[in-house]
Amino acid sequence: MTAPDYADLRRLLAEGTPGPWRLGDSRAEVWADRDAAGWDAFMVASSLTRLNPAGGTVAEADAHLIVAAVNALPALLDEREALIREQDGLRAKVEAVERLADEWERTHRDQLPHLGCLDMYAHCSARIRAALADGGTP
């Protein structure tokens, strides 16, 4: 399975019939409402009825899937984008901590050996790197 083209999904949502979508009375039809009360609605999909071995009809299952997927897709795409932003922010924080560990090692190796602190800074840098390497467990 190939990764979805998220920009294309956004485009398809923008170009497609606006939602929310809902099941029609036949349970094999998908309708879109232009008003909250459902008085101004039109059919956007209808599925051929055939028996489903699990019960009901395949048409009903298809219609349920279409309605659920179309109505959930905007929120799922928004959540994905928020998670990517959060991931980018966390990545930047990890990189900042790695730079700090590098700076500690350089500074204290070159400038502070006479103070007896070198072992402490080396130990702290090593613990930071270990925590970053194995997911946060120091």
PDB file of C-alpha atoms in Angstrom:
ATOM      1  CA  MET A   1       0.000   0.000   0.000  1.00  0.00           C
ATOM      2  CA  THR A   2       1.381   3.384  -0.920  1.00  0.00           C
ATOM      3  CA  ALA A   3       1.262   6.383   1.379  1.00  0.00           C
ATOM      4  CA  PRO A   4      -1.713   8.656   0.710  1.00  0.00           C
ATOM      5  CA  ASP A   5      -1.176  11.999  -0.962  1.00  0.00           C
ATOM      6  CA  TYR A   6      -2.463  14.229   1.837  1.00  0.00           C
ATOM      7  CA  ALA A   7      -2.507  17.365  -0.297  1.00  0.00           C
ATOM      8  CA  ASP A   8      -4.619  15.502  -2.860  1.00  0.00           C
ATOM      9  CA  LEU A   9      -7.031  14.392  -0.129  1.00  0.00           C
ATOM     10  CA  ARG A  10      -7.429  18.039   0.951  1.00  0.00           C
ATOM     11  CA  ARG A  11      -8.023  19.021  -2.685  1.00  0.00           C
ATOM     12  CA  LEU A  12     -10.630  16.294  -3.132  1.00  0.00           C
ATOM     13  CA  LEU A  13     -12.438  17.442   0.018  1.00  0.00           C
ATOM     14  CA  ALA A  14     -12.426  21.043  -1.203  1.00  0.00           C
ATOM     15  CA  GLU A  15     -13.703  20.087  -4.662  1.00  0.00           C
ATOM     16  CA  GLY A  16     -16.213  17.489  -3.488  1.00  0.00           C
ATOM     17  CA  THR A  17     -19.681  17.982  -2.097  1.00  0.00           C
ATOM     18  CA  PRO A  18     -19.479  19.719   1.264  1.00  0.00           C
ATOM     19  CA  GLY A  19     -20.693  17.792   4.293  1.00  0.00           C
ATOM     20  CA  PRO A  20     -21.807  16.604   6.600  1.00  0.00           C
ATOM     21  CA  TRP A  21     -22.868  13.496   4.757  1.00  0.00           C
ATOM     22  CA  ARG A  22     -25.459  11.069   6.154  1.00  0.00           C
ATOM     23  CA  LEU A  23     -27.212   7.845   5.347  1.00  0.00           C
ATOM     24  CA  GLY A  24     -30.440   8.046   3.394  1.00  0.00           C
ATOM     25  CA  ASP A  25     -33.671   6.340   4.327  1.00  0.00           C
ATOM     26  CA  SER A  26     -32.802   3.258   2.278  1.00  0.00           C
ATOM     27  CA  ARG A  27     -29.515   2.879   4.240  1.00  0.00           C
ATOM     28  CA  ALA A  28     -27.777   2.274   0.888  1.00  0.00           C
ATOM     29  CA  GLU A  29     -27.801   5.937  -0.124  1.00  0.00           C
ATOM     30  CA  VAL A  30     -25.465   8.719   0.944  1.00  0.00           C
ATOM     31  CA  TRP A  31     -26.862  12.228   1.227  1.00  0.00           C
ATOM     32  CA  ALA A  32     -25.281  15.621   1.816  1.00  0.00           C
ATOM     33  CA  ASP A  33     -27.182  18.273   3.722  1.00  0.00           C
ATOM     34  CA  ARG A  34     -26.951  21.908   2.703  1.00  0.00           C
ATOM     35  CA  ASP A  35     -28.642  22.968   5.933  1.00  0.00           C
ATOM     36  CA  ALA A  36     -28.465  21.653   9.492  1.00  0.00           C
ATOM     37  CA  ALA A  37     -32.086  20.444   9.469  1.00  0.00           C
ATOM     38  CA  GLY A  38     -31.566  18.304   6.369  1.00  0.00           C
ATOM     39  CA  TRP A  39     -34.358  19.981   4.415  1.00  0.00           C
ATOM     40  CA  ASP A  40     -32.049  20.973   1.585  1.00  0.00           C
ATOM     41  CA  ALA A  41     -30.218  17.748   0.802  1.00  0.00           C
ATOM     42  CA  PHE A  42     -29.209  15.750  -2.230  1.00  0.00           C
ATOM     43  CA  MET A  43     -27.978  12.235  -2.892  1.00  0.00           C
ATOM     44  CA  VAL A  44     -24.251  11.979  -3.539  1.00  0.00           C
ATOM     45  CA  ALA A  45     -23.948   8.183  -3.753  1.00  0.00           C
ATOM     46  CA  SER A  46     -26.076   5.078  -4.003  1.00  0.00           C
ATOM     47  CA  SER A  47     -24.802   1.556  -3.727  1.00  0.00           C
ATOM     48  CA  LEU A  48     -26.213  -1.546  -5.372  1.00  0.00           C
ATOM     49  CA  THR A  49     -27.849  -3.850  -2.873  1.00  0.00           C
ATOM     50  CA  ARG A  50     -26.393  -7.330  -2.469  1.00  0.00           C
ATOM     51  CA  LEU A  51     -26.390  -9.590   0.569  1.00  0.00           C
ATOM     52  CA  ASN A  52     -23.517  -9.333   3.003  1.00  0.00           C
ATOM     53  CA  PRO A  53     -22.449 -12.650   4.574  1.00  0.00           C
ATOM     54  CA  ALA A  54     -21.949 -10.796   7.878  1.00  0.00           C
ATOM     55  CA  GLY A  55     -25.558  -9.599   7.864  1.00  0.00           C
ATOM     56  CA  GLY A  56     -27.425  -6.738   6.242  1.00  0.00           C
ATOM     57  CA  THR A  57     -26.326  -5.763   2.784  1.00  0.00           C
ATOM     58  CA  VAL A  58     -23.006  -4.766   1.288  1.00  0.00           C
ATOM     59  CA  ALA A  59     -24.708  -1.593   0.076  1.00  0.00           C
ATOM     60  CA  GLU A  60     -25.499  -0.592   3.662  1.00  0.00           C
ATOM     61  CA  ALA A  61     -21.942  -1.346   4.781  1.00  0.00           C
ATOM     62  CA  ASP A  62     -20.541   0.645   1.847  1.00  0.00           C
ATOM     63  CA  ALA A  63     -22.812   3.579   2.614  1.00  0.00           C
ATOM     64  CA  HIS A  64     -21.821   3.525   6.309  1.00  0.00           C
ATOM     65  CA  LEU A  65     -18.152   3.472   5.302  1.00  0.00           C
ATOM     66  CA  ILE A  66     -18.531   6.355   2.850  1.00  0.00           C
ATOM     67  CA  VAL A  67     -20.394   8.522   5.354  1.00  0.00           C
ATOM     68  CA  ALA A  68     -17.972   7.787   8.197  1.00  0.00           C
ATOM     69  CA  ALA A  69     -14.870   8.297   6.048  1.00  0.00           C
ATOM     70  CA  VAL A  70     -15.975  11.548   4.418  1.00  0.00           C
ATOM     71  CA  ASN A  71     -17.173  13.045   7.701  1.00  0.00           C
ATOM     72  CA  ALA A  72     -14.028  11.981   9.618  1.00  0.00           C
ATOM     73  CA  LEU A  73     -11.435  12.885   6.978  1.00  0.00           C
ATOM     74  CA  PRO A  74     -11.149  16.632   7.711  1.00  0.00           C
ATOM     75  CA  ALA A  75     -10.543  16.016  11.419  1.00  0.00           C
ATOM     76  CA  LEU A  76      -8.077  13.209  10.694  1.00  0.00           C
ATOM     77  CA  LEU A  77      -6.093  15.425   8.313  1.00  0.00           C
ATOM     78  CA  ASP A  78      -6.112  18.265  10.864  1.00  0.00           C
ATOM     79  CA  GLU A  79      -4.918  15.891  13.592  1.00  0.00           C
ATOM     80  CA  ARG A  80      -2.151  14.563  11.345  1.00  0.00           C
ATOM     81  CA  GLU A  81      -0.946  18.096  10.613  1.00  0.00           C
ATOM     82  CA  ALA A  82      -1.002  18.984  14.331  1.00  0.00           C
ATOM     83  CA  LEU A  83       1.013  15.841  15.133  1.00  0.00           C
ATOM     84  CA  ILE A  84       3.562  16.724  12.452  1.00  0.00           C
ATOM     85  CA  ARG A  85       3.925  20.218  13.941  1.00  0.00           C
ATOM     86  CA  GLU A  86       4.343  18.701  17.405  1.00  0.00           C
ATOM     87  CA  GLN A  87       6.878  16.193  16.076  1.00  0.00           C
ATOM     88  CA  ASP A  88       8.840  19.001  14.409  1.00  0.00           C
ATOM     89  CA  GLY A  89       8.833  20.959  17.675  1.00  0.00           C
ATOM     90  CA  LEU A  90      10.035  17.933  19.649  1.00  0.00           C
ATOM     91  CA  ARG A  91      12.714  17.247  17.044  1.00  0.00           C
ATOM     92  CA  ALA A  92      13.947  20.836  17.431  1.00  0.00           C
ATOM     93  CA  LYS A  93      14.082  20.423  21.221  1.00  0.00           C
ATOM     94  CA  VAL A  94      16.052  17.184  20.931  1.00  0.00           C
ATOM     95  CA  GLU A  95      18.495  18.868  18.550  1.00  0.00           C
ATOM     96  CA  ALA A  96      18.888  21.759  21.007  1.00  0.00           C
ATOM     97  CA  VAL A  97      19.647  19.325  23.847  1.00  0.00           C
ATOM     98  CA  GLU A  98      22.171  17.513  21.649  1.00  0.00           C
ATOM     99  CA  ARG A  99      23.871  20.839  20.856  1.00  0.00           C
ATOM    100  CA  LEU A 100      23.953  21.639  24.572  1.00  0.00           C
ATOM    101  CA  ALA A 101      25.567  18.273  25.348  1.00  0.00           C
ATOM    102  CA  ASP A 102      28.154  18.942  22.611  1.00  0.00           C
ATOM    103  CA  GLU A 103      28.822  22.408  24.032  1.00  0.00           C
ATOM    104  CA  TRP A 104      29.242  21.022  27.567  1.00  0.00           C
ATOM    105  CA  GLU A 105      31.713  18.426  26.362  1.00  0.00           C
ATOM    106  CA  ARG A 106      33.776  20.972  24.389  1.00  0.00           C
ATOM    107  CA  THR A 107      33.675  23.719  27.003  1.00  0.00           C
ATOM    108  CA  HIS A 108      34.424  21.568  29.978  1.00  0.00           C
ATOM    109  CA  ARG A 109      37.011  19.422  28.250  1.00  0.00           C
ATOM    110  CA  ASP A 110      38.938  22.490  27.086  1.00  0.00           C
ATOM    111  CA  GLN A 111      38.368  25.022  29.840  1.00  0.00           C
ATOM    112  CA  LEU A 112      37.583  23.370  33.164  1.00  0.00           C
ATOM    113  CA  PRO A 113      39.814  20.349  33.757  1.00  0.00           C
ATOM    114  CA  HIS A 114      41.645  22.168  36.516  1.00  0.00           C
ATOM    115  CA  LEU A 115      38.424  22.680  38.500  1.00  0.00           C
ATOM    116  CA  GLY A 116      37.765  18.974  38.969  1.00  0.00           C
ATOM    117  CA  CYS A 117      34.352  19.291  37.247  1.00  0.00           C
ATOM    118  CA  LEU A 118      35.239  17.508  34.047  1.00  0.00           C
ATOM    119  CA  ASP A 119      33.941  14.122  35.192  1.00  0.00           C
ATOM    120  CA  MET A 120      30.605  15.595  36.289  1.00  0.00           C
ATOM    121  CA  TYR A 121      29.990  17.320  32.935  1.00  0.00           C
ATOM    122  CA  ALA A 122      31.104  14.259  30.971  1.00  0.00           C
ATOM    123  CA  HIS A 123      28.764  12.125  33.082  1.00  0.00           C
ATOM    124  CA  CYS A 124      25.822  14.531  32.511  1.00  0.00           C
ATOM    125  CA  SER A 125      26.494  14.699  28.757  1.00  0.00           C
ATOM    126  CA  ALA A 126      26.634  10.908  28.569  1.00  0.00           C
ATOM    127  CA  ARG A 127      23.325  10.564  30.468  1.00  0.00           C
ATOM    128  CA  ILE A 128      21.646  13.117  28.196  1.00  0.00           C
ATOM    129  CA  ARG A 129      22.825  11.275  25.086  1.00  0.00           C
ATOM    130  CA  ALA A 130      21.702   7.931  26.527  1.00  0.00           C
ATOM    131  CA  ALA A 131      18.267   9.330  27.345  1.00  0.00           C
ATOM    132  CA  LEU A 132      17.890  10.701  23.815  1.00  0.00           C
ATOM    133  CA  ALA A 133      19.095   7.467  22.237  1.00  0.00           C
ATOM    134  CA  ASP A 134      16.674   5.145  24.012  1.00  0.00           C
ATOM    135  CA  GLY A 135      13.568   7.280  24.086  1.00  0.00           C
ATOM    136  CA  GLY A 136      13.933   9.235  27.290  1.00  0.00           C
ATOM    137  CA  THR A 137      15.102   6.697  29.844  1.00  0.00           C
ATOM    138  CA  PRO A 138      18.214   8.137  31.504  1.00  0.00           C
TER     139      PRO A 138
END
